[in-house]
């Protein structure tokens, strides 16, 4: 895994710029996004040749009126009840896409847990810890970033909890 310099990331996304500024090791994976593909995350896993349990999707949910980020494997789905419990809430629902996009600064299918316009509380599925590296959106469709789960957790101040369902 190559460490990217700030110079290499000029013109990058807010996510890659944040990673470069933090000095953590990461790898950027670009692929041709197909708008007709039914799943952004599964498309990323297929395009990169990576197991879907190592590719994580970034979902924004509304927990008791607060937007919260959940980062879960693309191979499964988000357990909204578990997400609410992980942040001490009672009820969770998927956030309005416009609210998610406006708050994070990213478009749906390209929302990254890193470099968000307004940093949201983040919950990283506990399964991430079982991998040496995981992939998350780098801030646009067709661009993923691979990094150690501990680095992802540290950079997002994430809570680790079992919020993904197979």
CSV table of C-alpha atoms in Angstrom, one decimal:
chain,number,residue,atom,x,y,z
A,1,UNK,CA,0.0,0.0,0.0
A,2,UNK,CA,1.5,3.3,-1.0
A,3,UNK,CA,1.4,6.4,1.1
A,4,UNK,CA,0.1,9.3,-0.9
A,5,UNK,CA,1.6,12.7,-0.6
A,6,UNK,CA,-0.3,16.0,-0.5
A,7,UNK,CA,1.1,16.9,-3.9
A,8,UNK,CA,-0.2,13.6,-5.3
A,9,UNK,CA,-3.6,14.4,-3.9
A,10,UNK,CA,-4.0,17.9,-5.2
A,11,UNK,CA,-7.2,17.9,-7.1
A,12,UNK,CA,-8.3,14.9,-5.1
A,13,UNK,CA,-11.6,14.6,-3.2
A,14,UNK,CA,-12.0,15.9,0.3
A,15,UNK,CA,-11.6,12.3,1.5
A,16,UNK,CA,-8.3,11.8,-0.2
A,17,UNK,CA,-7.0,15.2,0.9
A,18,UNK,CA,-8.0,14.4,4.5
A,19,UNK,CA,-6.2,11.1,4.3
A,20,UNK,CA,-3.0,12.7,2.9
A,21,UNK,CA,-3.1,15.4,5.5
A,22,UNK,CA,-3.4,12.8,8.3
A,23,UNK,CA,-0.4,11.0,7.0
A,24,UNK,CA,-2.0,7.5,7.0
A,25,UNK,CA,-1.2,4.8,4.4
A,26,UNK,CA,-3.9,4.3,1.8
A,27,UNK,CA,-4.5,3.2,-1.7
A,28,UNK,CA,-6.9,4.8,-4.2
A,29,UNK,CA,-8.8,2.5,-6.5
A,30,UNK,CA,-10.5,4.1,-9.6
A,31,UNK,CA,-12.9,2.3,-11.8
A,32,UNK,CA,-15.4,3.1,-14.5
A,33,UNK,CA,-18.8,3.7,-12.8
A,34,UNK,CA,-21.8,2.2,-14.6
A,35,UNK,CA,-24.9,4.3,-13.8
A,36,UNK,CA,-27.0,1.2,-14.7
A,37,UNK,CA,-25.5,-1.0,-12.0
A,38,UNK,CA,-28.1,-1.7,-9.3
A,39,UNK,CA,-25.6,-1.4,-6.3
A,40,UNK,CA,-22.8,1.1,-6.0
A,41,UNK,CA,-21.0,-1.0,-3.4
A,42,UNK,CA,-21.3,-4.3,-5.2
A,43,UNK,CA,-20.1,-2.6,-8.4
A,44,UNK,CA,-17.0,-1.3,-6.5
A,45,UNK,CA,-16.3,-4.8,-5.1
A,46,UNK,CA,-16.6,-6.4,-8.6
A,47,UNK,CA,-14.6,-3.7,-10.3
A,48,UNK,CA,-11.7,-3.9,-7.8
A,49,UNK,CA,-11.8,-7.7,-7.5
A,50,UNK,CA,-12.3,-7.4,-3.8
A,51,UNK,CA,-14.5,-9.5,-1.5
A,52,UNK,CA,-17.8,-7.6,-0.8
A,53,UNK,CA,-17.2,-8.2,3.0
A,54,UNK,CA,-14.1,-5.9,2.7
A,55,UNK,CA,-15.9,-3.1,0.8
A,56,UNK,CA,-17.9,-0.9,3.1
A,57,UNK,CA,-20.7,1.4,2.2
A,58,UNK,CA,-21.4,4.7,3.9
A,59,UNK,CA,-25.0,5.2,4.9
A,60,UNK,CA,-26.5,8.3,6.5
A,61,UNK,CA,-29.3,7.7,9.0
A,62,UNK,CA,-31.5,9.9,11.1
A,63,UNK,CA,-31.3,8.8,14.8
A,64,UNK,CA,-33.8,10.7,16.9
A,65,UNK,CA,-33.4,13.8,14.7
A,66,UNK,CA,-29.6,13.7,14.4
A,67,UNK,CA,-27.8,12.6,11.2
A,68,UNK,CA,-25.4,9.7,11.9
A,69,UNK,CA,-23.1,7.8,9.5
A,70,UNK,CA,-23.0,4.0,9.5
A,71,UNK,CA,-20.2,2.2,7.6
A,72,UNK,CA,-21.2,-1.4,6.9
A,73,UNK,CA,-20.1,-4.1,4.4
A,74,UNK,CA,-21.7,-3.9,1.0
A,75,UNK,CA,-22.4,-7.6,1.3
A,76,UNK,CA,-25.2,-6.9,3.8
A,77,UNK,CA,-27.5,-4.2,5.1
A,78,UNK,CA,-27.7,-1.8,8.0
A,79,UNK,CA,-29.5,-2.8,11.1
A,80,UNK,CA,-31.2,0.5,12.1
A,81,UNK,CA,-32.1,-0.7,15.5
A,82,UNK,CA,-28.5,-1.6,16.3
A,83,UNK,CA,-27.4,1.7,14.9
A,84,UNK,CA,-29.7,3.6,17.2
A,85,UNK,CA,-28.5,1.6,20.2
A,86,UNK,CA,-24.8,2.2,19.2
A,87,UNK,CA,-25.3,5.9,19.6
A,88,UNK,CA,-27.6,5.9,22.5
A,89,UNK,CA,-30.7,6.6,20.5
A,90,UNK,CA,-34.2,5.1,20.4
A,91,UNK,CA,-35.2,5.2,16.7
A,92,UNK,CA,-33.3,5.3,13.4
A,93,UNK,CA,-34.4,5.6,9.8
A,94,UNK,CA,-32.5,6.2,6.6
A,95,UNK,CA,-31.9,9.9,6.1
A,96,UNK,CA,-33.4,11.9,3.3
A,97,UNK,CA,-31.0,11.7,0.4
A,98,UNK,CA,-30.9,15.5,0.0
A,99,UNK,CA,-30.1,16.0,3.7
A,100,UNK,CA,-27.4,13.3,3.5
A,101,UNK,CA,-25.8,15.0,0.4
A,102,UNK,CA,-26.1,18.5,1.7
A,103,UNK,CA,-24.6,17.7,5.1
A,104,UNK,CA,-21.7,15.5,3.9
A,105,UNK,CA,-20.9,17.4,0.7
A,106,UNK,CA,-21.0,14.2,-1.3
A,107,UNK,CA,-23.5,12.7,-3.8
A,108,UNK,CA,-25.3,9.5,-3.1
A,109,UNK,CA,-23.2,6.5,-4.1
A,110,UNK,CA,-20.1,8.6,-3.4
A,111,UNK,CA,-20.6,9.5,0.2
A,112,UNK,CA,-17.4,8.9,2.1
A,113,UNK,CA,-17.0,8.7,5.9
A,114,UNK,CA,-13.9,10.9,5.4
A,115,UNK,CA,-13.6,14.6,4.6
A,116,UNK,CA,-17.3,15.4,5.1
A,117,UNK,CA,-18.5,19.0,4.9
A,118,UNK,CA,-19.9,18.6,8.4
A,119,UNK,CA,-18.5,15.8,10.4
A,120,UNK,CA,-21.2,13.4,11.6
A,121,UNK,CA,-21.0,10.9,14.4
A,122,UNK,CA,-19.9,7.6,12.8
A,123,UNK,CA,-20.4,4.0,13.6
A,124,UNK,CA,-18.1,1.4,11.9
A,125,UNK,CA,-19.4,-2.1,11.8
A,126,UNK,CA,-17.4,-4.3,14.1
A,127,UNK,CA,-16.6,-6.8,11.2
A,128,UNK,CA,-14.1,-4.2,9.9
A,129,UNK,CA,-11.7,-5.2,12.6
A,130,UNK,CA,-11.3,-8.7,11.1
A,131,UNK,CA,-9.7,-7.3,8.0
A,132,UNK,CA,-6.2,-5.9,7.5
A,133,UNK,CA,-7.6,-3.3,5.1
A,134,UNK,CA,-11.1,-2.2,4.1
A,135,UNK,CA,-12.3,-0.1,1.2
A,136,UNK,CA,-14.7,2.9,1.5
A,137,UNK,CA,-15.8,5.5,-1.0
A,138,UNK,CA,-13.2,8.1,-1.7
A,139,UNK,CA,-15.8,10.8,-2.3
A,140,UNK,CA,-17.2,10.1,-5.7
A,141,UNK,CA,-18.7,7.3,-7.7
A,142,UNK,CA,-16.0,5.1,-9.2
A,143,UNK,CA,-13.4,6.0,-6.6
A,144,UNK,CA,-12.6,3.9,-3.5
A,145,UNK,CA,-9.9,4.2,-0.9
A,146,UNK,CA,-8.4,1.3,0.9
A,147,UNK,CA,-7.0,1.7,4.4
A,148,UNK,CA,-6.6,0.0,7.7
A,149,UNK,CA,-9.8,-0.1,9.7
A,150,UNK,CA,-8.0,1.3,12.8
A,151,UNK,CA,-7.0,4.4,10.7
A,152,UNK,CA,-10.6,4.7,9.4
A,153,UNK,CA,-11.9,4.5,12.9
A,154,UNK,CA,-9.4,7.0,14.3
A,155,UNK,CA,-9.9,9.6,11.5
A,156,UNK,CA,-13.7,9.5,11.9
A,157,UNK,CA,-13.8,9.1,15.7
A,158,UNK,CA,-16.0,6.1,14.9
A,159,UNK,CA,-17.6,3.8,17.5
A,160,UNK,CA,-17.3,0.1,16.6
A,161,UNK,CA,-20.5,-1.8,16.9
A,162,UNK,CA,-22.2,-4.7,15.1
A,163,UNK,CA,-24.6,-2.6,13.0
A,164,UNK,CA,-24.4,-4.6,9.7
A,165,UNK,CA,-26.6,-7.6,8.9
A,166,UNK,CA,-25.7,-10.4,6.5
